[in-house]
Structure formats: structure tokens, C-alpha cells
Short mmCIF file of C-alpha atoms and ligand atoms in Angstrom, two decimals:
data_model
loop_
_atom_site.label_atom_id
_atom_site.label_comp_id
_atom_site.label_asym_id
_atom_site.label_seq_id
_atom_site.Cartn_x
_atom_site.Cartn_y
_atom_site.Cartn_z
CA MET A 1 37.18 92.32 56.73
CA LYS A 2 37.75 95.49 54.86
CA HIS A 3 39.92 94.17 51.80
CA LEU A 4 40.42 94.85 48.30
CA ASP A 5 39.25 92.56 45.15
CA ILE A 6 42.15 91.08 43.45
CA SER A 7 40.80 91.94 40.32
CA LYS A 8 41.06 95.48 41.29
CA ALA A 9 44.34 95.46 42.89
CA LEU A 10 45.71 93.74 39.56
CA LYS A 11 44.31 96.21 37.11
CA ASP A 12 43.88 99.42 38.71
CA THR A 13 46.67 101.82 37.84
CA THR A 14 45.77 104.55 40.17
CA LEU A 15 46.47 102.31 43.19
CA ILE A 16 50.28 102.33 42.35
CA GLY A 17 52.15 103.31 45.43
CA GLU A 18 49.21 102.91 47.72
CA THR A 19 48.90 100.50 50.67
CA VAL A 20 46.02 97.97 50.33
CA VAL A 21 44.97 94.77 51.94
CA VAL A 22 43.91 91.85 49.91
CA CYS A 23 42.87 88.27 51.00
CA GLY A 24 43.04 84.95 49.10
CA TRP A 25 44.14 81.50 48.52
CA VAL A 26 47.63 80.69 48.06
CA ARG A 27 48.09 79.21 44.29
CA THR A 28 52.01 78.83 44.21
CA PHE A 29 55.03 79.78 46.01
CA ARG A 30 58.36 80.29 44.74
CA ASP A 31 61.58 80.90 46.84
CA SER A 32 64.97 82.41 45.97
CA ALA A 33 67.63 83.76 48.37
CA ALA A 34 66.37 87.42 48.98
CA VAL A 35 62.78 87.26 48.17
CA SER A 36 59.94 84.79 47.83
CA PHE A 37 56.90 84.97 45.79
CA LEU A 38 53.44 84.03 46.42
CA GLU A 39 50.49 83.86 43.93
CA LEU A 40 47.07 84.72 45.45
CA THR A 41 43.61 84.08 43.91
CA ASP A 42 40.50 85.37 45.79
CA GLY A 43 38.00 84.14 42.81
CA THR A 44 37.57 87.72 41.50
CA SER A 45 39.61 87.13 38.54
CA PHE A 46 41.22 84.65 36.25
CA GLN A 47 44.57 86.22 36.71
CA LYS A 48 46.36 85.89 40.03
CA LEU A 49 48.28 88.52 42.12
CA GLN A 50 51.88 88.16 42.72
CA VAL A 51 52.81 89.18 46.28
CA VAL A 52 56.70 89.82 46.63
CA ILE A 53 58.26 89.25 50.05
CA ASP A 54 61.52 90.71 50.80
CA LYS A 55 62.90 88.18 53.21
CA SER A 56 65.25 91.17 54.73
CA VAL A 57 61.91 92.84 55.95
CA LEU A 58 59.45 90.40 56.54
CA LYS A 59 59.51 86.68 57.94
CA PRO A 60 56.10 85.08 57.36
CA ASP A 61 54.77 82.21 59.23
CA PRO A 62 55.62 79.19 56.97
CA GLU A 63 52.24 78.19 57.13
CA CYS A 64 51.41 81.10 55.03
CA LEU A 65 53.41 79.88 52.30
CA LYS A 66 51.82 76.73 51.72
CA LEU A 67 49.64 75.77 48.77
CA GLY A 68 45.90 76.11 49.56
CA ALA A 69 46.22 78.27 52.61
CA SER A 70 44.24 81.45 52.83
CA VAL A 71 46.10 84.57 53.98
CA PHE A 72 45.55 88.22 54.66
CA VAL A 73 48.40 90.51 52.96
CA LYS A 74 48.88 94.04 53.55
CA GLY A 75 51.39 95.73 50.94
CA GLU A 76 52.18 98.22 48.34
CA VAL A 77 50.88 98.16 45.15
CA VAL A 78 53.66 98.24 42.44
CA LYS A 79 53.72 97.91 38.40
CA ALA A 80 54.59 94.10 37.93
CA TYR A 81 58.15 93.83 37.31
CA LYS A 82 57.24 91.32 34.35
CA GLY A 83 53.76 91.09 32.60
CA GLU A 84 50.55 92.80 32.68
CA GLY A 85 49.24 94.68 35.78
CA ASN A 86 50.21 95.33 39.25
CA GLU A 87 51.66 93.39 41.82
CA LEU A 88 51.94 93.73 45.57
CA ASN A 89 55.12 94.29 47.87
CA ALA A 90 54.15 92.48 51.15
CA LYS A 91 54.26 94.58 54.60
CA GLU A 92 52.56 92.20 56.36
CA ILE A 93 50.93 88.74 56.02
CA ALA A 94 48.78 86.69 58.43
CA LEU A 95 47.27 83.46 58.10
CA LEU A 96 43.55 82.91 57.90
CA GLY A 97 43.48 79.15 57.82
CA ASN A 98 46.23 76.70 57.29
CA CYS A 99 46.17 73.90 54.53
CA PRO A 100 47.91 70.75 55.20
CA ALA A 101 49.77 68.78 52.60
CA GLU A 102 46.84 66.19 52.07
CA TYR A 103 45.23 68.97 50.17
CA PRO A 104 43.87 67.09 47.09
CA ILE A 105 44.17 69.83 44.68
CA GLN A 106 48.16 69.99 43.77
CA LYS A 107 49.89 72.01 41.53
CA LYS A 108 50.37 69.39 38.68
CA ARG A 109 47.19 68.88 36.50
CA THR A 110 44.89 66.20 37.52
CA THR A 111 42.18 64.57 35.49
CA LEU A 112 38.65 65.77 35.31
CA ASP A 113 37.66 62.24 36.68
CA PHE A 114 39.35 62.63 39.59
CA LEU A 115 38.12 65.94 40.35
CA ARG A 116 34.82 64.55 39.87
CA GLY A 117 35.07 62.73 43.30
CA ILE A 118 35.66 66.19 44.99
CA PRO A 119 33.04 68.44 43.72
CA HIS A 120 33.48 70.37 46.72
CA LEU A 121 36.95 71.30 46.07
CA ARG A 122 37.44 71.29 42.21
CA LEU A 123 36.10 74.78 41.82
CA ARG A 124 39.45 75.85 43.42
CA THR A 125 41.35 74.65 39.99
CA ASN A 126 41.92 76.89 36.98
CA THR A 127 39.32 74.74 34.88
CA PHE A 128 36.71 75.17 37.02
CA GLN A 129 37.05 78.80 38.15
CA ALA A 130 36.79 79.55 34.21
CA VAL A 131 33.91 77.39 33.86
CA PHE A 132 31.64 78.91 36.53
CA ARG A 133 32.72 82.50 35.65
CA VAL A 134 31.39 81.53 32.14
CA ARG A 135 28.40 80.16 33.34
CA SER A 136 27.38 82.95 35.58
CA VAL A 137 28.29 85.55 32.86
CA ALA A 138 26.15 83.59 30.43
CA ALA A 139 23.18 83.64 32.74
CA GLN A 140 23.27 87.08 33.36
CA ALA A 141 23.27 87.43 29.47
CA ILE A 142 20.08 85.38 29.13
CA HIS A 143 18.22 87.56 31.41
CA ARG A 144 19.65 90.66 29.70
CA TYR A 145 18.94 89.43 26.37
CA PHE A 146 15.42 88.81 27.05
CA HIS A 147 14.68 91.66 29.22
CA ASP A 148 16.31 94.20 26.68
CA ASN A 149 13.83 92.63 23.81
CA GLY A 150 10.73 93.03 26.01
CA TYR A 151 10.06 89.43 27.34
CA TYR A 152 8.70 88.84 30.54
CA TYR A 153 10.61 86.52 33.27
CA ILE A 154 8.12 83.95 34.59
CA ASN A 155 8.70 81.32 37.20
CA THR A 156 6.53 78.27 36.60
CA PRO A 157 5.98 75.69 39.14
CA LEU A 158 8.64 72.84 39.82
CA ILE A 159 6.17 70.50 41.48
CA THR A 160 3.50 69.33 38.93
CA ALA A 161 0.48 67.04 38.65
CA SER A 162 0.35 66.76 34.90
CA ASP A 163 1.35 63.28 34.38
CA CYS A 164 1.67 62.63 30.71
CA GLU A 165 4.64 64.81 29.33
CA GLY A 166 7.59 62.85 30.13
CA ALA A 167 5.57 60.31 32.02
CA GLY A 168 8.53 57.76 32.21
CA GLU A 169 11.02 60.44 33.09
CA MET A 170 9.21 62.16 35.93
CA PHE A 171 10.43 61.83 39.44
CA ARG A 172 7.60 61.62 42.03
CA VAL A 173 7.11 63.89 44.70
CA THR A 174 5.72 62.29 47.90
CA THR A 175 5.63 62.36 51.68
CA GLN A 176 4.15 58.76 51.77
CA PRO A 177 6.27 56.35 53.80
CA TRP A 178 7.54 53.62 51.76
CA GLN A 179 5.66 51.05 53.69
CA THR A 180 1.80 51.20 53.12
CA GLY A 181 -1.16 48.92 53.04
CA TYR A 182 -2.94 50.57 50.02
CA LYS A 183 -4.83 48.43 47.52
CA THR A 184 -5.04 50.72 44.65
CA GLU A 185 -2.86 53.70 43.29
CA GLU A 186 -5.77 56.02 43.47
CA GLU A 187 -6.17 55.19 46.99
CA TYR A 188 -2.52 55.52 47.86
CA TYR A 189 -2.24 59.00 46.00
CA LYS A 190 -5.29 60.02 47.74
CA GLU A 191 -3.78 60.07 51.07
CA ASP A 192 -0.60 61.54 49.74
CA PHE A 193 0.50 65.35 50.32
CA PHE A 194 -1.37 66.53 47.08
CA GLY A 195 -4.25 63.94 47.05
CA VAL A 196 -2.97 63.13 43.58
CA LYS A 197 -0.04 61.87 41.96
CA ALA A 198 2.77 64.67 41.78
CA GLY A 199 6.04 65.01 40.26
CA LEU A 200 9.11 67.26 39.53
CA SER A 201 8.44 69.21 36.12
CA VAL A 202 10.32 68.11 33.14
CA SER A 203 9.83 71.47 31.48
CA GLY A 204 7.86 74.84 32.15
CA GLN A 205 6.64 75.00 28.68
CA LEU A 206 2.81 74.44 29.32
CA GLU A 207 2.62 76.99 32.00
CA GLY A 208 4.88 79.23 29.78
CA GLU A 209 2.01 79.05 27.08
CA VAL A 210 -0.33 80.12 29.82
CA ALA A 211 1.83 83.07 30.43
CA ALA A 212 2.43 84.13 26.68
CA THR A 213 -0.91 84.03 25.84
CA ALA A 214 -1.65 86.82 28.10
CA LEU A 215 1.87 88.56 28.29
CA GLY A 216 2.61 88.10 24.94
CA LYS A 217 6.60 87.50 25.19
CA ILE A 218 7.99 85.31 28.20
CA TYR A 219 10.71 83.15 29.28
CA THR A 220 11.48 80.94 32.24
CA PHE A 221 14.86 80.14 33.37
CA GLY A 222 15.00 77.47 36.07
CA PRO A 223 15.58 73.79 36.73
CA SER A 224 13.92 70.83 35.09
CA PHE A 225 14.30 67.43 36.40
CA ARG A 226 14.28 64.17 34.38
CA ALA A 227 14.78 60.59 35.50
CA GLU A 228 17.03 60.09 32.54
CA ASN A 229 17.84 56.43 32.67
CA SER A 230 21.04 56.75 30.63
CA ASN A 231 24.60 57.82 31.58
CA THR A 232 25.62 60.32 29.00
CA LYS A 233 27.79 63.14 28.88
CA ARG A 234 24.90 65.50 27.93
CA HIS A 235 22.08 64.34 30.29
CA LEU A 236 21.55 65.27 34.07
CA ALA A 237 18.83 64.44 36.17
CA GLU A 238 18.61 68.14 37.30
CA PHE A 239 19.40 70.84 34.78
CA TRP A 240 18.54 74.44 34.05
CA HIS A 241 16.30 75.20 31.28
CA VAL A 242 15.68 78.64 29.40
CA GLU A 243 12.22 78.44 27.89
CA PRO A 244 10.97 81.40 26.08
CA GLU A 245 7.44 81.07 24.66
CA ILE A 246 6.14 83.92 22.05
CA ALA A 247 2.34 84.64 21.03
CA PHE A 248 1.96 85.21 17.52
CA ALA A 249 5.30 83.35 16.48
CA GLU A 250 5.37 80.77 13.99
CA LEU A 251 8.26 78.31 13.25
CA PRO A 252 10.41 80.70 11.24
CA ASP A 253 10.32 83.27 14.17
CA VAL A 254 11.16 80.57 16.67
CA ILE A 255 14.21 79.77 14.52
CA GLU A 256 15.05 83.31 14.15
CA ILE A 257 14.71 84.03 17.89
CA ALA A 258 17.03 80.93 19.01
CA GLU A 259 19.60 81.86 16.26
CA SER A 260 19.62 85.49 17.58
CA LEU A 261 19.83 84.60 21.46
CA LEU A 262 22.78 81.97 20.73
CA LYS A 263 24.76 84.71 19.15
CA TYR A 264 24.04 87.18 21.86
CA LEU A 265 25.07 84.86 24.41
CA ILE A 266 28.24 83.77 22.53
CA ASN A 267 29.36 87.52 21.74
CA ALA A 268 28.54 88.10 25.78
CA VAL A 269 30.93 85.45 26.76
CA LEU A 270 33.47 86.31 24.38
CA THR A 271 33.48 89.92 25.40
CA GLU A 272 33.03 89.44 29.11
CA CYS A 273 35.19 86.36 29.57
CA PRO A 274 38.23 86.90 27.23
CA GLU A 275 40.74 85.33 29.58
CA GLU A 276 38.60 82.30 30.43
CA ILE A 277 37.83 81.58 26.76
CA LYS A 278 41.59 82.06 25.92
CA PHE A 279 42.41 79.45 28.76
CA PHE A 280 39.78 77.01 27.02
CA ASP A 281 41.18 77.49 23.63
CA SER A 282 44.72 76.76 25.01
CA PHE A 283 43.97 73.71 27.43
CA VAL A 284 40.27 72.19 26.47
CA GLU A 285 39.24 72.86 22.65
CA LYS A 286 41.77 73.94 20.17
CA GLY A 287 40.36 76.57 17.88
CA LEU A 288 37.44 77.52 20.15
CA ILE A 289 37.94 81.25 19.79
CA ASP A 290 37.62 80.94 15.96
CA LYS A 291 34.72 78.63 16.29
CA LEU A 292 32.97 81.01 18.39
CA THR A 293 33.76 84.06 16.46
CA HIS A 294 32.54 82.39 13.32
CA VAL A 295 29.25 81.06 14.64
CA ALA A 296 28.75 84.40 16.19
CA THR A 297 29.02 86.20 12.56
CA SER A 298 27.61 83.60 10.04
CA ASP A 299 24.33 82.22 9.42
CA PHE A 300 23.11 78.89 11.00
CA GLY A 301 22.08 76.07 8.72
CA VAL A 302 18.52 74.89 8.01
CA CYS A 303 17.16 71.90 6.77
CA THR A 304 14.17 69.72 7.18
CA TYR A 305 13.99 66.34 8.85
CA THR A 306 13.22 64.77 5.38
CA GLU A 307 16.39 66.50 3.82
CA ALA A 308 18.48 65.14 6.75
CA VAL A 309 17.41 61.57 6.53
CA LYS A 310 18.17 61.52 2.87
CA ILE A 311 21.84 62.94 3.73
CA LEU A 312 22.07 60.51 6.64
CA GLU A 313 21.05 57.26 4.73
CA LYS A 314 23.80 57.47 2.51
CA GLU A 315 26.26 56.90 5.49
CA ASN A 316 23.85 54.41 7.12
CA GLU A 317 26.93 51.59 7.10
CA HIS A 318 28.88 53.91 9.74
CA PHE A 319 26.11 54.22 12.25
CA GLN A 320 25.35 52.14 15.01
CA PHE A 321 21.46 52.98 14.39
CA PRO A 322 20.72 53.25 10.53
CA VAL A 323 18.36 55.69 9.88
CA HIS A 324 15.17 55.81 7.81
CA TRP A 325 12.36 58.12 7.38
CA GLY A 326 10.55 58.03 10.64
CA SER A 327 13.44 57.25 13.11
CA ASP A 328 14.45 59.47 15.97
CA LEU A 329 17.86 61.07 15.30
CA GLN A 330 20.42 59.89 17.67
CA SER A 331 23.26 61.60 18.93
CA GLU A 332 25.76 60.02 16.29
CA HIS A 333 23.33 61.41 13.77
CA GLU A 334 23.17 64.77 14.84
CA LYS A 335 26.60 65.14 15.47
CA TYR A 336 27.28 63.79 11.91
CA LEU A 337 24.87 66.42 10.37
CA THR A 338 26.44 69.20 12.40
CA GLU A 339 30.17 68.29 12.27
CA GLN A 340 30.50 66.66 8.89
CA VAL A 341 27.78 68.09 6.54
CA PHE A 342 26.85 71.64 7.81
CA LYS A 343 30.34 72.17 9.85
CA ARG A 344 28.40 74.91 11.92
CA PRO A 345 25.01 75.03 13.99
CA VAL A 346 22.01 73.49 12.12
CA PHE A 347 18.35 73.80 12.48
CA VAL A 348 16.57 70.58 11.66
CA THR A 349 12.78 71.40 11.01
CA ASP A 350 9.55 69.42 10.43
CA TYR A 351 10.00 66.00 12.12
CA PRO A 352 7.59 63.03 11.86
CA LYS A 353 4.70 63.71 14.24
CA GLU A 354 5.09 60.21 15.74
CA ILE A 355 8.45 61.22 17.48
CA LYS A 356 7.63 64.54 18.74
CA SER A 357 5.22 66.00 21.48
CA PHE A 358 1.42 66.02 21.37
CA TYR A 359 1.54 69.82 21.23
CA MET A 360 3.57 70.59 18.45
CA LYS A 361 1.46 72.13 15.28
CA GLN A 362 0.56 69.76 12.75
CA ASN A 363 1.58 70.37 9.21
CA ALA A 364 -0.36 70.52 6.36
CA ASP A 365 1.14 67.19 4.92
CA GLY A 366 -0.49 65.38 7.71
CA LYS A 367 2.91 63.55 8.39
CA THR A 368 4.95 65.88 10.21
CA VAL A 369 4.99 68.79 12.85
CA ALA A 370 6.38 72.38 12.84
CA ALA A 371 9.39 71.57 15.29
CA THR A 372 12.96 72.29 15.32
CA ASP A 373 15.88 71.15 16.89
CA CYS A 374 19.09 73.04 17.00
CA LEU A 375 22.36 70.75 16.59
CA VAL A 376 25.75 72.08 17.33
CA PRO A 377 29.28 70.37 16.84
CA GLY A 378 30.57 68.48 19.80
CA ILE A 379 27.17 68.09 21.39
CA GLY A 380 24.19 67.52 19.18
CA GLU A 381 20.93 68.76 20.27
CA ILE A 382 20.98 72.06 22.22
CA ILE A 383 17.79 73.45 21.76
CA GLY A 384 14.40 71.81 21.13
CA GLY A 385 11.39 74.02 20.29
CA SER A 386 8.21 74.28 18.07
CA GLU A 387 5.37 75.99 17.05
CA ARG A 388 2.61 74.89 19.29
CA GLU A 389 -0.94 73.33 17.75
CA ALA A 390 -3.25 76.30 18.27
CA ASN A 391 -6.32 74.66 16.75
CA PHE A 392 -8.54 73.11 19.39
CA ASP A 393 -9.75 69.98 17.51
CA LYS A 394 -6.42 69.20 15.95
CA LEU A 395 -5.00 69.38 19.56
CA VAL A 396 -7.58 67.29 20.94
CA ALA A 397 -7.16 64.52 18.13
CA ALA A 398 -3.27 64.46 18.62
CA MET A 399 -4.08 64.08 22.34
CA LYS A 400 -6.81 61.19 21.92
CA ALA A 401 -4.36 59.59 19.47
CA ARG A 402 -1.90 59.32 22.30
CA GLY A 403 -4.37 58.09 24.75
CA MET A 404 -4.03 61.27 26.91
CA ASP A 405 -6.19 62.06 29.88
CA MET A 406 -8.13 65.20 28.62
CA ASP A 407 -9.44 66.05 32.17
CA SER A 408 -5.81 66.88 33.57
CA TYR A 409 -5.22 69.11 30.32
CA LYS A 410 -8.53 71.19 30.61
CA GLN A 411 -6.75 74.51 31.33
CA TYR A 412 -4.30 73.83 28.38
CA LEU A 413 -7.11 73.18 26.00
CA ASP A 414 -8.79 76.44 27.25
CA LEU A 415 -6.00 78.31 25.66
CA ARG A 416 -7.25 77.33 22.43
CA LEU A 417 -10.75 77.84 23.12
CA PHE A 418 -10.37 81.61 24.17
CA GLY A 419 -8.69 83.65 21.40
CA SER A 420 -6.45 81.09 20.46
CA VAL A 421 -3.26 82.46 18.57
CA PRO A 422 -0.39 80.83 16.68
CA HIS A 423 2.57 80.80 19.25
CA GLY A 424 5.72 78.95 19.55
CA GLY A 425 9.06 78.76 21.70
CA PHE A 426 11.97 76.50 22.66
CA GLY A 427 13.94 74.91 25.43
CA LEU A 428 17.49 75.64 25.58
CA GLY A 429 19.78 73.27 27.81
CA PHE A 430 21.69 75.82 29.94
CA GLU A 431 24.35 73.29 30.67
CA ARG A 432 24.78 72.30 27.04
CA PHE A 433 25.28 75.91 26.15
CA VAL A 434 28.05 76.00 28.68
CA MET A 435 29.54 72.78 27.31
CA TYR A 436 29.44 74.52 24.00
CA VAL A 437 31.01 77.85 24.71
CA THR A 438 33.64 76.37 27.13
CA GLY A 439 34.39 73.08 25.00
CA MET A 440 34.26 71.28 28.15
CA GLU A 441 32.89 67.76 27.01
CA ASN A 442 31.09 66.25 29.92
CA ILE A 443 27.98 68.02 31.28
CA ARG A 444 28.85 66.67 34.72
CA ASP A 445 31.94 69.61 34.48
CA VAL A 446 29.75 72.53 34.02
CA THR A 447 27.52 71.74 36.92
CA LEU A 448 28.52 72.22 40.62
CA PHE A 449 26.91 69.21 41.91
CA PRO A 450 25.68 67.11 38.88
CA ARG A 451 22.86 64.68 39.74
CA SER A 452 22.60 61.41 37.51
CA VAL A 453 21.60 57.85 37.64
CA LYS A 454 23.31 56.62 40.80
CA ASN A 455 25.02 59.66 41.63
CA ILE A 456 23.92 62.39 44.18
CA MET A 457 27.32 63.48 45.63
P1 LIG B 1 17.85 64.82 24.28
O1 LIG B 1 17.20 64.30 22.97
O2 LIG B 1 19.09 65.34 24.21
O3 LIG B 1 17.60 63.88 25.31
P2 LIG B 1 15.30 66.09 24.71
O4 LIG B 1 14.70 66.07 23.22
O5 LIG B 1 14.81 65.27 25.54
O6 LIG B 1 16.76 66.22 24.63
P3 LIG B 1 13.73 68.55 24.95
O7 LIG B 1 12.74 68.02 25.76
O8 LIG B 1 13.88 69.04 23.49
O9 LIG B 1 15.08 67.65 25.21
O10 LIG B 1 14.56 69.74 25.95
C1 LIG B 1 15.07 71.00 25.43
C2 LIG B 1 16.55 71.17 25.69
O11 LIG B 1 16.87 70.85 26.95
C3 LIG B 1 17.26 70.12 25.03
O12 LIG B 1 17.63 70.58 23.78
C4 LIG B 1 18.55 70.26 25.87
O13 LIG B 1 19.38 71.21 25.49
C5 LIG B 1 17.99 70.32 27.15
N1 LIG B 1 17.95 69.06 27.94
C6 LIG B 1 16.79 68.11 28.13
N2 LIG B 1 17.18 66.93 28.80
C7 LIG B 1 18.34 67.18 29.57
C8 LIG B 1 19.19 66.55 30.38
N3 LIG B 1 18.62 65.55 30.72
N4 LIG B 1 20.03 67.04 30.78
C9 LIG B 1 20.63 68.33 30.36
N5 LIG B 1 19.85 69.12 29.42
C10 LIG B 1 18.79 68.56 28.83
MN1 LIG B 2 14.25 67.69 21.96
#
């Protein structure tokens, strides 16, 4: 159907005086003696288009005036009587689809919890329209950042046979029926589709390293899957993962890139979604605009894990899990550091090797690895990264210490045999970033159909 985007009908002053066609859903309806007002949205802009109906000229089908109904309107573009932009004086209104009164999205604000129960309809609310516009702008900005800085976009496999990384968190991929008479695991997997145990990838990093040690600078941006057995506000079973991997990058380079990416993305969202961010600032997180502007223009904090533990130990009485050197930082500790101590995003570096992955570069102290997590207020960890171990013997030793099966990592080890280089990278959780820039507190509210334990609506 030939029609004009409402974003254009609202803003384009050259259209004033012209007759145009718009389509959309009715957001509000107001009636007075002589005129009625419809507010229409077609999703193309946050602002709605006001349609003015002169009752002496036009008697629309009453179904057209109901909340949620979809309509076609032909009318003359005029300057808005009140406020910014244009409005439309209706000449013709036709019903596209009626919307009965049991439509669950009513005008009064409902709870996010209620809306989680209707994921297929919640996008019609202001909040979710704003979230998904920001999400789209942020995704485009990610590609732009890397493209403009000379990175190649690589697609790594989602189905993988590598078993160790995230063993307990891996979803299995199988075509085997549940009823089998196999005696051993090997026998069972031999009959399976791939002939070996396969699963959904928890990260594209290992394959990303393959690409980076040939193409130099690469990134992936795709889904990762983790059978996280906990119900938190920041974990999903299926999330989108941004993973740059950079040859010749050492830990300080990794930190610099991560900080510059986050700042670029924040600026992109502030510039391209001003109305949405203003909405979040008013209704979701007071002070959001100030927070983002400040973060985009000042340095992030940096401290070592050892320093962080010293700070945290003093507060141990307030924590559910007291901290000591060697313990993994829990969400409560991450939040304390970034919210109370640094009051801004902070990179924590050089974690004990025992609590981090086998592939991280071992530091000279023999105790820590060149890893970094970026923590932000409100969420905690948003990025996890490291310099990778480039030394063949050290990597083999770390894998043996973890009892890993060397055979399945032959390709990965080859990268250290043939022209090994220092390199590093990180993983940014895309949904966590969207939470951060919108102020939304639950990861389920920045994802179209969130998947988590016992939840696959
Ligand atoms: P956490 O400690 O929060 O569980 P992690 O250390 O397991 O995260 P990494 O393996 O370092 O996470 O993954 C890199 C990034 O991916 C994280 O910093 C986070 O932003 C994101 N991420 C990891 N797991 C999830 C998940 N289950 N749901 C959403 N995002 C996730
Ligand atoms: Mn991590």
C-alpha cells in the first residue's frame, strides 16, 4: 500500500499543504463537540502523529477510533496546532483491522512483569518501542565502529564439538531419540548426527582467534548459548555476543579498544535516539542522560583484582559472600566496586589464574592472568576479555592442569606453533549493553523472546 512513514509526515515541513496517506495503529482517541483526535503510530518514530477529524466533514467507522485498531488515513498535512512538527487533517479514514476491548495493552501503564507474559504484544508499548529502537541503533553502531576501524566481520559456527569451554553450560545438539539402548556414551554419540557429542557454542572466541591470526583484526556479532542454571536479571540462555579479536594486541590494547567501543556506542545512541533516551531518563532511570554523557567523555577506572580485593575486604561484613584473594567476584562485589568506589565503569585486571579460563595469558608472577572484566554501575560485568596465552608450552601446561583433552584442541594449539603472536580480545554482552544505555533493569526486557531456565514462551 503506497503510504508515507509517520516519521516523515511529522517532521517534513515541505509537506505542509499536501495530501498524504499514512497507516498506523491508534494509540489514543479524544473526542470533543466538533472535532475528534486520533494519535497514530506506525513504529517509524517515537512521537505519534495527531490526526484531526472534523466531525462536520467526516464520520468515520467507530471501529477506527478504538485503541489498538489499525487504520488508513488520507489527509492534509498542517503545522501542529500545539507542539512540534506536523499533524494531519483527515479527509478519509478506513479500517484495516479492528481491535476488540480485550486488547491487553491499555492506556494506563502496566507492569513490566505483566508485559513479560505477552511478549508478542508488549512491543506496542512506548517502553518496548524505545528499547528495540535503541537496540537496533546500537547493533548498527557496532558494525560501523568495527568496519570504520578496519576489522573484518566473521561468522563463527554455532554448533560446536569442543567440549571443555563451558562444559556444564553447554546445550547439546542431537537428533537421537530419547529412547536408546546404548551401553556407553561413545556408542551413543557415534550414532548421533555428527558422530560425536555436539553442542551450541558458548562463545565464538576460539574460532575468532583462528581468523585474527590471519586477518589481523576481526569481530563476531552473533548469538551465544549458555545453559545458565540461575535465574538472574542479567543472564539469558540465548544472548547476543560481540567478540573482537585482535592480533598483536596486549592487555592494555584490549582495554583501550573496549573503552573506545563503549564510548562510541553510547554516543551513537545519544545522537540517534534522543527521544527514546529522554523517555528512559524520565520514566526508567532518572539521570540517565547525565550518566551516559559523563561516561562518554571521561576515563574509565582501572584497578587490579588484587587492589579490588583489598578494597572489598574492608566491606566484607556487608556482603553475602565475603571476599578474599582467590575468590571469584560476585555480582554484589562488582556492583560495589563500580557503584560505590569508582562511581563509573571500571576495568578490573589480572585475576587469579584459577578462576579464569585456560587460554588467558599467564603473568610473570605465576599467580595471575592478563584478564580484564569491565564492570558498570547497575549491572556489574558487561565485558570479559583478556590477552591470550601465545606460548605453546605454557598453554599446554595450563590445559593439562585442567585435565583437558589435547586432541580436540589441536587446531587451537597449531595457532601457537605456526607464527604465534601476542593477541587478545573480549566479549561484550549485547543485551547487557542495551540494559546499560536504557536503564532497563531486567535482561528479559531488552530481548524479544527471552530464553531462560523453564522459560521458552
Ligand atoms: P557472568 O560472570 O556475568 O556470568 P561470564 O564471566 O560468564 O559472565 P563471559 O564468558 O566473560 O561471561 O562472557 C562475556 C560477556 O558476555 C559477559 O561480560 C556478559 O556481558 C555476556 N554474558 C555472558 N553470559 C551471559 C548470559 N548468560 N546472558 C547474557 N549475557 C551474558
Ligand atoms: Mn567474564
